[in-house]
């Protein structure tokens, strides 16, 4: 059966500090520049979710938009919005770069979505920087 795709955009604001405990302070500053600020910094992220699957014969949908919104709200937005990403358990052993945030959002949603296949996650950090993750 052919695959159709449904995409949706969400917004969240979060702060982070790019810093690796395995690097010296000098190496962290050289690697992460101003993003290594000890006080952190924040972004207004745009998170795009793309779900694929067959179109349900009865509903005509790949996934119910209200269901997707609820899953994203409870699994992603309530967890990450207006937080310091460095304090989230997912980032205890990794630097909370936007690449890693993108992977984390994918993993959280992959487990939480009731139907439809999570095709990819795209996280826009700034108007010039975006990251995509399509799974392992």
mmCIF file of C-alpha atoms in Angstrom:
data_model
loop_
_atom_site.group_PDB
_atom_site.id
_atom_site.type_symbol
_atom_site.label_atom_id
_atom_site.label_comp_id
_atom_site.label_asym_id
_atom_site.label_seq_id
_atom_site.Cartn_x
_atom_site.Cartn_y
_atom_site.Cartn_z
ATOM 1 C CA UNK A 1 0.000 0.000 0.000
ATOM 2 C CA UNK A 2 1.440 3.443 -0.891
ATOM 3 C CA UNK A 3 2.746 5.670 1.875
ATOM 4 C CA UNK A 4 1.365 9.162 2.447
ATOM 5 C CA UNK A 5 2.957 11.729 4.758
ATOM 6 C CA UNK A 6 1.569 14.260 7.205
ATOM 7 C CA UNK A 7 3.737 17.004 8.674
ATOM 8 C CA UNK A 8 3.135 19.409 11.522
ATOM 9 C CA UNK A 9 5.144 22.264 13.080
ATOM 10 C CA UNK A 10 5.475 23.083 16.781
ATOM 11 C CA UNK A 11 7.341 25.769 18.718
ATOM 12 C CA UNK A 12 9.313 25.495 21.914
ATOM 13 C CA UNK A 13 11.748 27.716 23.777
ATOM 14 C CA UNK A 14 14.651 26.235 25.686
ATOM 15 C CA UNK A 15 18.115 27.120 26.873
ATOM 16 C CA UNK A 16 21.316 25.130 26.807
ATOM 17 C CA UNK A 17 25.039 25.379 27.304
ATOM 18 C CA UNK A 18 27.267 23.535 24.885
ATOM 19 C CA UNK A 19 29.937 22.060 27.111
ATOM 20 C CA UNK A 20 31.593 18.657 27.318
ATOM 21 C CA UNK A 21 33.047 17.455 30.606
ATOM 22 C CA UNK A 22 35.581 15.428 28.606
ATOM 23 C CA UNK A 23 37.145 18.603 27.176
ATOM 24 C CA UNK A 24 39.204 21.241 28.954
ATOM 25 C CA UNK A 25 37.702 24.706 29.447
ATOM 26 C CA UNK A 26 39.970 25.965 26.652
ATOM 27 C CA UNK A 27 38.915 23.163 24.290
ATOM 28 C CA UNK A 28 35.231 23.787 25.106
ATOM 29 C CA UNK A 29 35.621 27.499 24.275
ATOM 30 C CA UNK A 30 37.452 26.623 21.040
ATOM 31 C CA UNK A 31 34.847 24.019 20.064
ATOM 32 C CA UNK A 32 31.617 25.770 21.056
ATOM 33 C CA UNK A 33 32.580 29.473 21.068
ATOM 34 C CA UNK A 34 29.900 31.777 22.469
ATOM 35 C CA UNK A 35 27.586 28.761 22.914
ATOM 36 C CA UNK A 36 29.873 27.673 25.785
ATOM 37 C CA UNK A 37 28.759 30.675 27.870
ATOM 38 C CA UNK A 38 28.636 29.438 31.503
ATOM 39 C CA UNK A 39 25.180 30.996 31.876
ATOM 40 C CA UNK A 40 23.857 29.282 28.734
ATOM 41 C CA UNK A 41 21.726 30.823 26.032
ATOM 42 C CA UNK A 42 18.317 30.123 24.550
ATOM 43 C CA UNK A 43 16.531 29.468 21.295
ATOM 44 C CA UNK A 44 12.984 29.566 20.003
ATOM 45 C CA UNK A 45 13.003 26.219 18.233
ATOM 46 C CA UNK A 46 10.646 25.106 15.484
ATOM 47 C CA UNK A 47 10.107 21.350 15.616
ATOM 48 C CA UNK A 48 8.679 19.679 12.524
ATOM 49 C CA UNK A 49 7.267 16.176 12.739
ATOM 50 C CA UNK A 50 6.632 14.072 9.625
ATOM 51 C CA UNK A 51 4.557 10.902 10.002
ATOM 52 C CA UNK A 52 4.062 8.430 7.157
ATOM 53 C CA UNK A 53 1.881 5.446 6.548
ATOM 54 C CA UNK A 54 -1.054 4.176 4.575
ATOM 55 C CA UNK A 55 -4.133 6.362 4.393
ATOM 56 C CA UNK A 56 -6.794 4.813 6.612
ATOM 57 C CA UNK A 57 -9.738 3.817 4.405
ATOM 58 C CA UNK A 58 -12.293 4.817 7.038
ATOM 59 C CA UNK A 59 -10.834 8.170 8.172
ATOM 60 C CA UNK A 60 -8.867 9.189 5.087
ATOM 61 C CA UNK A 61 -5.895 10.092 7.323
ATOM 62 C CA UNK A 62 -2.372 8.834 7.956
ATOM 63 C CA UNK A 63 -2.638 9.913 11.579
ATOM 64 C CA UNK A 64 -5.245 11.930 13.429
ATOM 65 C CA UNK A 65 -3.928 15.482 13.812
ATOM 66 C CA UNK A 66 -5.473 15.861 17.279
ATOM 67 C CA UNK A 67 -3.777 12.653 18.421
ATOM 68 C CA UNK A 68 -0.435 13.779 17.021
ATOM 69 C CA UNK A 69 -0.829 17.172 18.728
ATOM 70 C CA UNK A 70 -1.605 15.492 22.044
ATOM 71 C CA UNK A 71 1.392 13.168 21.802
ATOM 72 C CA UNK A 72 3.756 16.012 20.890
ATOM 73 C CA UNK A 73 2.315 18.194 23.662
ATOM 74 C CA UNK A 74 2.701 15.583 26.402
ATOM 75 C CA UNK A 75 5.924 13.917 25.199
ATOM 76 C CA UNK A 76 7.927 16.824 23.805
ATOM 77 C CA UNK A 77 6.568 20.275 24.612
ATOM 78 C CA UNK A 78 5.763 19.647 28.270
ATOM 79 C CA UNK A 79 9.188 18.083 28.688
ATOM 80 C CA UNK A 80 11.417 20.566 26.841
ATOM 81 C CA UNK A 81 9.558 23.896 26.536
ATOM 82 C CA UNK A 82 10.923 26.626 28.831
ATOM 83 C CA UNK A 83 13.589 24.351 30.284
ATOM 84 C CA UNK A 84 17.351 24.150 30.463
ATOM 85 C CA UNK A 85 18.173 21.173 28.242
ATOM 86 C CA UNK A 86 21.360 20.474 30.196
ATOM 87 C CA UNK A 87 19.178 19.407 33.146
ATOM 88 C CA UNK A 88 17.120 16.847 31.211
ATOM 89 C CA UNK A 89 18.100 13.213 31.884
ATOM 90 C CA UNK A 90 18.519 12.614 28.135
ATOM 91 C CA UNK A 91 21.480 15.003 28.129
ATOM 92 C CA UNK A 92 23.296 13.831 31.259
ATOM 93 C CA UNK A 93 25.903 12.021 29.152
ATOM 94 C CA UNK A 94 25.787 14.089 25.971
ATOM 95 C CA UNK A 95 26.072 17.708 24.966
ATOM 96 C CA UNK A 96 22.615 19.202 24.283
ATOM 97 C CA UNK A 97 23.424 20.346 20.754
ATOM 98 C CA UNK A 98 20.476 20.786 18.452
ATOM 99 C CA UNK A 99 21.613 17.654 16.619
ATOM 100 C CA UNK A 100 21.213 15.720 19.862
ATOM 101 C CA UNK A 101 17.909 17.470 20.647
ATOM 102 C CA UNK A 102 16.628 16.392 17.229
ATOM 103 C CA UNK A 103 17.640 12.778 17.937
ATOM 104 C CA UNK A 104 16.082 12.927 21.416
ATOM 105 C CA UNK A 105 12.758 14.256 20.095
ATOM 106 C CA UNK A 106 12.732 11.490 17.480
ATOM 107 C CA UNK A 107 13.298 8.834 20.140
ATOM 108 C CA UNK A 108 10.646 10.199 22.479
ATOM 109 C CA UNK A 109 8.046 10.437 19.710
ATOM 110 C CA UNK A 110 8.926 7.072 18.176
ATOM 111 C CA UNK A 111 7.942 5.419 21.461
ATOM 112 C CA UNK A 112 4.826 7.544 22.022
ATOM 113 C CA UNK A 113 3.078 7.618 18.625
ATOM 114 C CA UNK A 114 0.079 5.290 18.516
ATOM 115 C CA UNK A 115 0.008 4.761 14.745
ATOM 116 C CA UNK A 116 1.774 5.964 11.652
ATOM 117 C CA UNK A 117 5.500 5.714 11.169
ATOM 118 C CA UNK A 118 7.678 8.574 12.313
ATOM 119 C CA UNK A 119 9.523 9.491 9.106
ATOM 120 C CA UNK A 120 11.692 12.311 10.414
ATOM 121 C CA UNK A 121 12.116 15.178 12.821
ATOM 122 C CA UNK A 122 13.434 18.573 11.787
ATOM 123 C CA UNK A 123 14.493 21.127 14.387
ATOM 124 C CA UNK A 124 15.112 24.703 13.329
ATOM 125 C CA UNK A 125 17.411 26.439 15.795
ATOM 126 C CA UNK A 126 17.689 29.792 13.988
ATOM 127 C CA UNK A 127 16.580 31.073 10.614
ATOM 128 C CA UNK A 128 19.918 29.794 9.268
ATOM 129 C CA UNK A 129 20.410 26.535 11.202
ATOM 130 C CA UNK A 130 18.271 23.422 11.042
ATOM 131 C CA UNK A 131 18.827 19.748 11.744
ATOM 132 C CA UNK A 132 17.024 16.611 10.581
ATOM 133 C CA UNK A 133 16.992 13.113 11.962
ATOM 134 C CA UNK A 134 15.443 10.092 10.206
ATOM 135 C CA UNK A 135 16.169 7.365 12.743
ATOM 136 C CA UNK A 136 18.965 4.859 13.112
#
